[in-house]
C-alpha atoms as a PDB file:
ATOM      1  CA  MET A   1      78.771  32.129  -4.376  1.00  0.00           C
ATOM      2  CA  SER A   2      79.106  28.385  -4.843  1.00  0.00           C
ATOM      3  CA  GLU A   3      78.594  26.261  -7.937  1.00  0.00           C
ATOM      4  CA  GLU A   4      75.389  24.922  -6.359  1.00  0.00           C
ATOM      5  CA  ASP A   5      73.695  28.321  -6.571  1.00  0.00           C
ATOM      6  CA  ASN A   6      73.538  28.006 -10.344  1.00  0.00           C
ATOM      7  CA  LYS A   7      71.615  24.729 -10.168  1.00  0.00           C
ATOM      8  CA  ILE A   8      68.765  26.052  -8.032  1.00  0.00           C
ATOM      9  CA  GLU A   9      65.516  26.394  -9.952  1.00  0.00           C
ATOM     10  CA  PRO A  10      63.402  29.474  -9.299  1.00  0.00           C
ATOM     11  CA  LYS A  11      60.035  28.785  -7.674  1.00  0.00           C
ATOM     12  CA  TRP A  12      56.837  30.773  -7.223  1.00  0.00           C
ATOM     13  CA  TYR A  13      56.266  32.253  -3.779  1.00  0.00           C
ATOM     14  CA  VAL A  14      53.262  34.093  -2.404  1.00  0.00           C
ATOM     15  CA  VAL A  15      53.919  37.476  -0.825  1.00  0.00           C
ATOM     16  CA  HIS A  16      51.312  39.052   1.450  1.00  0.00           C
ATOM     17  CA  THR A  17      50.784  42.802   0.969  1.00  0.00           C
ATOM     18  CA  TYR A  18      48.562  45.500   2.362  1.00  0.00           C
ATOM     19  CA  SER A  19      45.307  45.411   0.447  1.00  0.00           C
ATOM     20  CA  GLY A  20      45.430  47.836  -2.471  1.00  0.00           C
ATOM     21  CA  TYR A  21      49.248  47.869  -2.513  1.00  0.00           C
ATOM     22  CA  GLU A  22      49.655  44.888  -4.873  1.00  0.00           C
ATOM     23  CA  ASN A  23      50.570  46.891  -8.003  1.00  0.00           C
ATOM     24  CA  LYS A  24      52.739  49.332  -6.022  1.00  0.00           C
ATOM     25  CA  VAL A  25      54.667  46.395  -4.518  1.00  0.00           C
ATOM     26  CA  LYS A  26      55.139  44.930  -8.032  1.00  0.00           C
ATOM     27  CA  THR A  27      56.437  48.260  -9.421  1.00  0.00           C
ATOM     28  CA  ASP A  28      58.716  49.003  -6.450  1.00  0.00           C
ATOM     29  CA  LEU A  29      60.109  45.487  -6.474  1.00  0.00           C
ATOM     30  CA  GLU A  30      60.840  45.652 -10.219  1.00  0.00           C
ATOM     31  CA  LYS A  31      62.783  48.925  -9.686  1.00  0.00           C
ATOM     32  CA  THR A  32      64.751  47.461  -6.764  1.00  0.00           C
ATOM     33  CA  ILE A  33      65.632  44.331  -8.765  1.00  0.00           C
ATOM     34  CA  LYS A  34      67.028  46.511 -11.555  1.00  0.00           C
ATOM     35  CA  ASN A  35      68.920  48.836  -9.150  1.00  0.00           C
ATOM     36  CA  ARG A  36      70.459  45.992  -7.160  1.00  0.00           C
ATOM     37  CA  GLU A  37      71.019  43.800 -10.232  1.00  0.00           C
ATOM     38  CA  LEU A  38      69.019  40.898  -8.814  1.00  0.00           C
ATOM     39  CA  GLU A  39      67.665  39.742 -12.202  1.00  0.00           C
ATOM     40  CA  ASP A  40      69.367  36.383 -11.688  1.00  0.00           C
ATOM     41  CA  TYR A  41      67.366  35.764  -8.493  1.00  0.00           C
ATOM     42  CA  ILE A  42      63.976  37.395  -8.984  1.00  0.00           C
ATOM     43  CA  PHE A  43      62.461  36.597 -12.358  1.00  0.00           C
ATOM     44  CA  ASN A  44      58.822  37.540 -12.386  1.00  0.00           C
ATOM     45  CA  ILE A  45      56.287  39.383 -10.233  1.00  0.00           C
ATOM     46  CA  VAL A  46      52.611  38.883 -10.918  1.00  0.00           C
ATOM     47  CA  VAL A  47      49.428  40.362  -9.523  1.00  0.00           C
ATOM     48  CA  PRO A  48      46.950  37.713 -10.780  1.00  0.00           C
ATOM     49  CA  MET A  49      44.018  39.396 -12.518  1.00  0.00           C
ATOM     50  CA  GLU A  50      40.895  38.082 -14.187  1.00  0.00           C
ATOM     51  CA  GLU A  51      38.415  39.736 -16.487  1.00  0.00           C
ATOM     52  CA  GLN A  52      35.041  40.379 -14.964  1.00  0.00           C
ATOM     53  CA  VAL A  53      32.138  41.241 -17.210  1.00  0.00           C
ATOM     54  CA  GLU A  54      29.515  43.522 -15.730  1.00  0.00           C
ATOM     55  CA  ILE A  55      26.285  44.544 -17.414  1.00  0.00           C
ATOM     56  CA  LYS A  56      25.009  47.890 -16.209  1.00  0.00           C
ATOM     57  CA  ASP A  57      22.188  49.845 -17.797  1.00  0.00           C
ATOM     58  CA  GLY A  58      22.237  47.422 -20.715  1.00  0.00           C
ATOM     59  CA  LYS A  59      25.904  48.191 -21.383  1.00  0.00           C
ATOM     60  CA  ARG A  60      28.533  45.509 -21.203  1.00  0.00           C
ATOM     61  CA  LYS A  61      31.607  46.567 -19.264  1.00  0.00           C
ATOM     62  CA  THR A  62      34.767  44.511 -18.731  1.00  0.00           C
ATOM     63  CA  ASN A  63      36.905  45.128 -15.669  1.00  0.00           C
ATOM     64  CA  LEU A  64      40.121  43.560 -14.494  1.00  0.00           C
ATOM     65  CA  LYS A  65      39.755  42.295 -10.963  1.00  0.00           C
ATOM     66  CA  LYS A  66      42.470  41.003  -8.635  1.00  0.00           C
ATOM     67  CA  VAL A  67      42.121  37.254  -8.179  1.00  0.00           C
ATOM     68  CA  PHE A  68      43.848  37.274  -4.764  1.00  0.00           C
ATOM     69  CA  PRO A  69      43.542  40.735  -3.186  1.00  0.00           C
ATOM     70  CA  GLY A  70      46.423  41.328  -0.782  1.00  0.00           C
ATOM     71  CA  TYR A  71      48.750  38.854  -2.490  1.00  0.00           C
ATOM     72  CA  VAL A  72      51.480  39.057  -5.115  1.00  0.00           C
ATOM     73  CA  LEU A  73      53.220  36.073  -6.721  1.00  0.00           C
ATOM     74  CA  VAL A  74      56.987  36.246  -7.079  1.00  0.00           C
ATOM     75  CA  LYS A  75      59.097  33.796  -9.077  1.00  0.00           C
ATOM     76  CA  MET A  76      62.479  33.789  -7.411  1.00  0.00           C
ATOM     77  CA  ILE A  77      65.447  31.916  -6.065  1.00  0.00           C
ATOM     78  CA  VAL A  78      65.489  32.557  -2.320  1.00  0.00           C
ATOM     79  CA  THR A  79      68.826  33.846  -1.079  1.00  0.00           C
ATOM     80  CA  GLU A  80      69.435  36.016   1.964  1.00  0.00           C
ATOM     81  CA  GLU A  81      69.524  39.118  -0.226  1.00  0.00           C
ATOM     82  CA  SER A  82      66.535  38.293  -2.474  1.00  0.00           C
ATOM     83  CA  TRP A  83      64.446  37.348   0.581  1.00  0.00           C
ATOM     84  CA  TYR A  84      65.468  40.573   2.355  1.00  0.00           C
ATOM     85  CA  VAL A  85      64.675  42.759  -0.682  1.00  0.00           C
ATOM     86  CA  VAL A  86      61.186  41.296  -1.154  1.00  0.00           C
ATOM     87  CA  ARG A  87      60.436  41.203   2.571  1.00  0.00           C
ATOM     88  CA  ASN A  88      61.442  44.860   3.016  1.00  0.00           C
ATOM     89  CA  THR A  89      59.594  46.293   0.018  1.00  0.00           C
ATOM     90  CA  ARG A  90      57.096  48.899   1.182  1.00  0.00           C
ATOM     91  CA  GLY A  91      53.619  47.400   1.438  1.00  0.00           C
ATOM     92  CA  VAL A  92      54.850  43.825   1.936  1.00  0.00           C
ATOM     93  CA  THR A  93      53.819  42.239   5.221  1.00  0.00           C
ATOM     94  CA  GLY A  94      55.646  38.959   4.615  1.00  0.00           C
ATOM     95  CA  PHE A  95      55.891  35.727   2.694  1.00  0.00           C
ATOM     96  CA  VAL A  96      53.216  33.082   3.014  1.00  0.00           C
ATOM     97  CA  GLY A  97      54.952  30.299   4.909  1.00  0.00           C
ATOM     98  CA  SER A  98      56.219  29.615   8.382  1.00  0.00           C
ATOM     99  CA  GLY A  99      58.225  32.383  10.025  1.00  0.00           C
ATOM    100  CA  SER A 100      61.204  33.385   7.929  1.00  0.00           C
ATOM    101  CA  ASP A 101      60.848  30.306   5.745  1.00  0.00           C
ATOM    102  CA  PRO A 102      58.834  31.059   2.591  1.00  0.00           C
ATOM    103  CA  ILE A 103      57.100  27.998   1.173  1.00  0.00           C
ATOM    104  CA  PRO A 104      56.999  27.746  -2.633  1.00  0.00           C
ATOM    105  CA  LEU A 105      53.814  26.926  -4.505  1.00  0.00           C
ATOM    106  CA  THR A 106      53.608  23.371  -5.801  1.00  0.00           C
ATOM    107  CA  GLU A 107      53.256  22.631  -9.535  1.00  0.00           C
ATOM    108  CA  THR A 108      49.659  21.556  -8.822  1.00  0.00           C
ATOM    109  CA  GLU A 109      48.829  24.838  -7.071  1.00  0.00           C
ATOM    110  CA  ILE A 110      50.296  26.812  -9.958  1.00  0.00           C
ATOM    111  CA  ARG A 111      48.275  24.778 -12.484  1.00  0.00           C
ATOM    112  CA  ASN A 112      45.087  25.113 -10.420  1.00  0.00           C
ATOM    113  CA  MET A 113      45.471  28.883 -10.560  1.00  0.00           C
ATOM    114  CA  GLY A 114      45.348  28.620 -14.334  1.00  0.00           C
ATOM    115  CA  PHE A 115      48.761  30.089 -14.047  1.00  0.00           C
ATOM    116  CA  ASP A 116      50.779  27.424 -15.749  1.00  0.00           C
ATOM    117  CA  GLU A 117      54.126  28.648 -16.980  1.00  0.00           C
ATOM    118  CA  MET A 118      52.935  30.679 -19.882  1.00  0.00           C
ATOM    119  CA  SER A 119      55.487  29.737 -22.447  1.00  0.00           C
ATOM    120  CA  VAL A 120      55.639  32.356 -25.126  1.00  0.00           C
ATOM    121  CA  ASP A 121      56.856  31.245 -28.517  1.00  0.00           C
ATOM    122  CA  VAL A 122      58.516  33.869 -30.654  1.00  0.00           C
ATOM    123  CA  ASP A 123      58.890  33.690 -34.416  1.00  0.00           C
ATOM    124  CA  TYR A 124      62.491  34.895 -34.404  1.00  0.00           C
ATOM    125  CA  ASP A 125      65.779  33.237 -33.516  1.00  0.00           C
ATOM    126  CA  VAL A 126      69.257  34.347 -32.525  1.00  0.00           C
ATOM    127  CA  ASN A 127      70.941  36.222 -35.444  1.00  0.00           C
ATOM    128  CA  ASP A 128      67.555  37.139 -37.021  1.00  0.00           C
ATOM    129  CA  ASN A 129      66.965  40.761 -37.964  1.00  0.00           C
ATOM    130  CA  VAL A 130      64.142  42.399 -36.035  1.00  0.00           C
ATOM    131  CA  GLN A 131      62.526  45.803 -35.872  1.00  0.00           C
ATOM    132  CA  VAL A 132      61.572  47.458 -32.598  1.00  0.00           C
ATOM    133  CA  VAL A 133      57.824  48.118 -32.799  1.00  0.00           C
ATOM    134  CA  ASN A 134      57.274  50.079 -29.571  1.00  0.00           C
ATOM    135  CA  GLY A 135      59.079  51.759 -26.710  1.00  0.00           C
ATOM    136  CA  PRO A 136      61.879  54.346 -26.852  1.00  0.00           C
ATOM    137  CA  LEU A 137      63.751  52.450 -29.608  1.00  0.00           C
ATOM    138  CA  LYS A 138      60.700  52.164 -31.882  1.00  0.00           C
ATOM    139  CA  GLY A 139      61.706  52.031 -35.536  1.00  0.00           C
ATOM    140  CA  PHE A 140      65.260  50.832 -34.907  1.00  0.00           C
ATOM    141  CA  VAL A 141      66.443  47.631 -36.545  1.00  0.00           C
ATOM    142  CA  GLY A 142      68.755  45.155 -34.864  1.00  0.00           C
ATOM    143  CA  THR A 143      70.030  41.600 -34.657  1.00  0.00           C
ATOM    144  CA  VAL A 144      68.797  39.169 -31.987  1.00  0.00           C
ATOM    145  CA  GLN A 145      71.703  38.216 -29.692  1.00  0.00           C
ATOM    146  CA  GLU A 146      69.915  36.261 -27.006  1.00  0.00           C
ATOM    147  CA  ILE A 147      66.373  35.058 -26.194  1.00  0.00           C
ATOM    148  CA  ASN A 148      65.497  34.589 -22.520  1.00  0.00           C
ATOM    149  CA  LYS A 149      62.175  32.729 -22.304  1.00  0.00           C
ATOM    150  CA  GLU A 150      62.349  32.654 -18.495  1.00  0.00           C
ATOM    151  CA  LYS A 151      62.192  36.462 -18.290  1.00  0.00           C
ATOM    152  CA  GLN A 152      60.419  36.889 -21.644  1.00  0.00           C
ATOM    153  CA  LYS A 153      63.139  39.256 -22.791  1.00  0.00           C
ATOM    154  CA  VAL A 154      65.188  39.464 -25.941  1.00  0.00           C
ATOM    155  CA  LYS A 155      68.633  41.035 -26.259  1.00  0.00           C
ATOM    156  CA  VAL A 156      69.007  42.890 -29.545  1.00  0.00           C
ATOM    157  CA  LEU A 157      72.097  44.553 -30.990  1.00  0.00           C
ATOM    158  CA  VAL A 158      70.658  47.814 -32.301  1.00  0.00           C
ATOM    159  CA  SER A 159      72.592  50.026 -34.692  1.00  0.00           C
ATOM    160  CA  MET A 160      72.404  53.628 -33.506  1.00  0.00           C
ATOM    161  CA  PHE A 161      74.703  56.606 -33.958  1.00  0.00           C
ATOM    162  CA  GLY A 162      76.936  54.427 -36.125  1.00  0.00           C
ATOM    163  CA  ARG A 163      77.528  51.932 -33.287  1.00  0.00           C
ATOM    164  CA  GLU A 164      76.078  48.596 -32.268  1.00  0.00           C
ATOM    165  CA  THR A 165      74.336  48.954 -28.910  1.00  0.00           C
ATOM    166  CA  PRO A 166      72.839  46.017 -26.966  1.00  0.00           C
ATOM    167  CA  ALA A 167      69.268  46.579 -25.783  1.00  0.00           C
ATOM    168  CA  GLU A 168      67.154  44.288 -23.591  1.00  0.00           C
ATOM    169  CA  LEU A 169      63.533  44.367 -24.751  1.00  0.00           C
ATOM    170  CA  GLU A 170      60.257  42.617 -24.023  1.00  0.00           C
ATOM    171  CA  PHE A 171      59.204  39.909 -26.506  1.00  0.00           C
ATOM    172  CA  SER A 172      56.295  42.096 -27.604  1.00  0.00           C
ATOM    173  CA  GLN A 173      58.565  45.024 -28.488  1.00  0.00           C
ATOM    174  CA  VAL A 174      60.223  43.405 -31.476  1.00  0.00           C
ATOM    175  CA  GLN A 175      59.051  41.920 -34.745  1.00  0.00           C
ATOM    176  CA  LYS A 176      60.948  39.760 -37.199  1.00  0.00           C
ATOM    177  CA  ILE A 177      61.860  41.365 -40.520  1.00  0.00           C
ATOM    178  CA  ASP A 178      61.401  39.001 -43.446  1.00  0.00           C
END
């Protein structure tokens, strides 16, 4: 791996899937990324959804509907391996682009989708004490080691069994302790 690899910015790509397989592709891809330790190349997988309000028999019902059926958005740095992993995920028929050359979405296209980089601001900083509010570590208290806005993850040093154990959690899983 060369020094240049570190300078490449991840971009959003559109992956074509069999209709109805969008969520399965997202789940399978997330597992593969974890198993193959590709977190530095594939950052986010999104099945764009929008709320649809339906009124039936006088009752208001809200459903989530896929905005682009048959498509999944993947934020990634394209390398031979990351391309291969996405391309060979079950249910994926290919990248949108020409041949084996995926074409990233432009900033304008991303904005037009109402899909601007959703920057999440958290009310805690590195070295703050936080409590885990959900998930398997619920109730544990720890110290924030690292905040990764790109992946919307926070690394917390949790004290368990008399030892400090690092845990990577979603932003929503922790809450600052005053």
